[in-house]
Amino acid sequence: NNNSLKLIEIKSSSIDPTDNSLFTTKKGGIQTDWKPYIRDVAFQKFVLQKAFPNYIISSHLMLLDKTAKCPTESLNHYPLTFV
């Protein structure tokens, strides 16, 4: 969009979005398990910012919602199709 880019890092990890302590420790730090994911997104954003210095870059980490119900039975058995 115009002078903005959206970076979306998609992971196959699943999370419960109602878990408020998912990413942070009791002291407010980042959970150790999530640090590599966050560092990866941060590095990709850094590279994009260097390549496109006049752009506004938003970065996102997308994970699967383990509480969501799949509307298609046996979806994991379907072949992948890319368009």
mmCIF file of C-alpha atoms in Angstrom:
data_model
loop_
_atom_site.group_PDB
_atom_site.id
_atom_site.type_symbol
_atom_site.label_atom_id
_atom_site.label_comp_id
_atom_site.label_asym_id
_atom_site.label_seq_id
_atom_site.Cartn_x
_atom_site.Cartn_y
_atom_site.Cartn_z
ATOM 1 C CA ASN A 1 0.000 0.000 0.000
ATOM 2 C CA ASN A 2 1.529 3.265 -1.176
ATOM 3 C CA ASN A 3 4.687 3.602 0.932
ATOM 4 C CA SER A 4 4.031 0.830 3.428
ATOM 5 C CA LEU A 5 4.922 -2.850 3.524
ATOM 6 C CA LYS A 6 3.483 -5.575 5.722
ATOM 7 C CA LEU A 7 5.878 -8.356 6.726
ATOM 8 C CA ILE A 8 4.062 -11.511 7.865
ATOM 9 C CA GLU A 9 6.133 -14.405 9.199
ATOM 10 C CA ILE A 10 3.933 -17.510 9.209
ATOM 11 C CA LYS A 11 4.829 -20.361 11.554
ATOM 12 C CA SER A 12 3.264 -23.793 11.907
ATOM 13 C CA SER A 13 3.296 -23.514 15.699
ATOM 14 C CA SER A 14 -0.103 -23.346 17.325
ATOM 15 C CA ILE A 15 -1.182 -21.184 20.240
ATOM 16 C CA ASP A 16 -4.174 -20.604 22.468
ATOM 17 C CA PRO A 17 -4.973 -16.905 21.885
ATOM 18 C CA THR A 18 -6.704 -16.669 25.266
ATOM 19 C CA ASP A 19 -3.423 -17.441 27.070
ATOM 20 C CA ASN A 20 -2.295 -13.994 28.233
ATOM 21 C CA SER A 21 1.087 -15.267 29.426
ATOM 22 C CA LEU A 22 2.001 -16.872 26.116
ATOM 23 C CA PHE A 23 4.858 -14.587 25.063
ATOM 24 C CA THR A 24 5.912 -12.926 28.297
ATOM 25 C CA THR A 25 7.319 -14.020 31.622
ATOM 26 C CA LYS A 26 5.915 -12.919 34.977
ATOM 27 C CA LYS A 27 8.564 -10.176 35.036
ATOM 28 C CA GLY A 28 7.522 -8.902 31.603
ATOM 29 C CA GLY A 29 10.370 -10.410 29.580
ATOM 30 C CA ILE A 30 10.015 -12.560 26.473
ATOM 31 C CA GLN A 31 9.535 -16.313 26.963
ATOM 32 C CA THR A 32 12.708 -18.152 25.901
ATOM 33 C CA ASP A 33 10.854 -20.399 23.427
ATOM 34 C CA TRP A 34 9.595 -17.413 21.448
ATOM 35 C CA LYS A 35 12.858 -15.446 21.220
ATOM 36 C CA PRO A 36 14.092 -17.119 17.987
ATOM 37 C CA TYR A 37 10.772 -16.357 16.263
ATOM 38 C CA ILE A 38 10.794 -12.741 17.367
ATOM 39 C CA ARG A 39 14.463 -12.290 16.440
ATOM 40 C CA ASP A 40 13.755 -13.734 12.986
ATOM 41 C CA VAL A 41 10.922 -11.264 12.360
ATOM 42 C CA ALA A 42 13.019 -8.395 13.718
ATOM 43 C CA PHE A 43 15.914 -9.283 11.393
ATOM 44 C CA GLN A 44 13.629 -9.509 8.373
ATOM 45 C CA LYS A 45 12.142 -6.126 9.235
ATOM 46 C CA PHE A 46 15.646 -4.672 9.588
ATOM 47 C CA VAL A 47 16.597 -5.963 6.124
ATOM 48 C CA LEU A 48 13.399 -4.598 4.564
ATOM 49 C CA GLN A 49 13.912 -1.226 6.249
ATOM 50 C CA LYS A 50 17.443 -1.029 4.792
ATOM 51 C CA ALA A 51 16.168 -2.008 1.338
ATOM 52 C CA PHE A 52 13.187 0.380 1.464
ATOM 53 C CA PRO A 53 14.187 3.245 3.776
ATOM 54 C CA ASN A 54 11.268 5.476 2.751
ATOM 55 C CA TYR A 55 8.658 2.857 3.552
ATOM 56 C CA ILE A 56 6.713 2.222 6.731
ATOM 57 C CA ILE A 57 7.114 -1.459 7.588
ATOM 58 C CA SER A 58 4.824 -3.308 9.957
ATOM 59 C CA SER A 59 5.848 -6.779 11.066
ATOM 60 C CA HIS A 60 3.663 -9.621 12.268
ATOM 61 C CA LEU A 61 4.099 -13.160 13.543
ATOM 62 C CA MET A 62 1.221 -15.392 12.411
ATOM 63 C CA LEU A 63 0.517 -18.610 14.295
ATOM 64 C CA LEU A 64 -2.230 -21.218 14.199
ATOM 65 C CA ASP A 65 -5.116 -20.886 16.651
ATOM 66 C CA LYS A 66 -5.340 -24.261 18.385
ATOM 67 C CA THR A 67 -8.808 -23.443 19.735
ATOM 68 C CA ALA A 68 -10.319 -22.908 16.273
ATOM 69 C CA LYS A 69 -12.463 -25.626 14.725
ATOM 70 C CA CYS A 70 -11.717 -26.641 11.138
ATOM 71 C CA PRO A 71 -14.853 -26.524 8.956
ATOM 72 C CA THR A 72 -13.474 -29.193 6.577
ATOM 73 C CA GLU A 73 -13.210 -32.798 7.734
ATOM 74 C CA SER A 74 -9.729 -34.353 7.292
ATOM 75 C CA LEU A 75 -8.301 -31.158 5.804
ATOM 76 C CA ASN A 76 -4.786 -32.318 6.694
ATOM 77 C CA HIS A 77 -5.136 -35.107 4.097
ATOM 78 C CA TYR A 78 -5.815 -32.753 1.173
ATOM 79 C CA PRO A 79 -2.915 -31.997 -1.196
ATOM 80 C CA LEU A 80 -1.528 -28.461 -1.111
ATOM 81 C CA THR A 81 -2.370 -26.276 -4.095
ATOM 82 C CA PHE A 82 -0.643 -22.970 -4.712
ATOM 83 C CA VAL A 83 -2.087 -20.394 -7.077
#
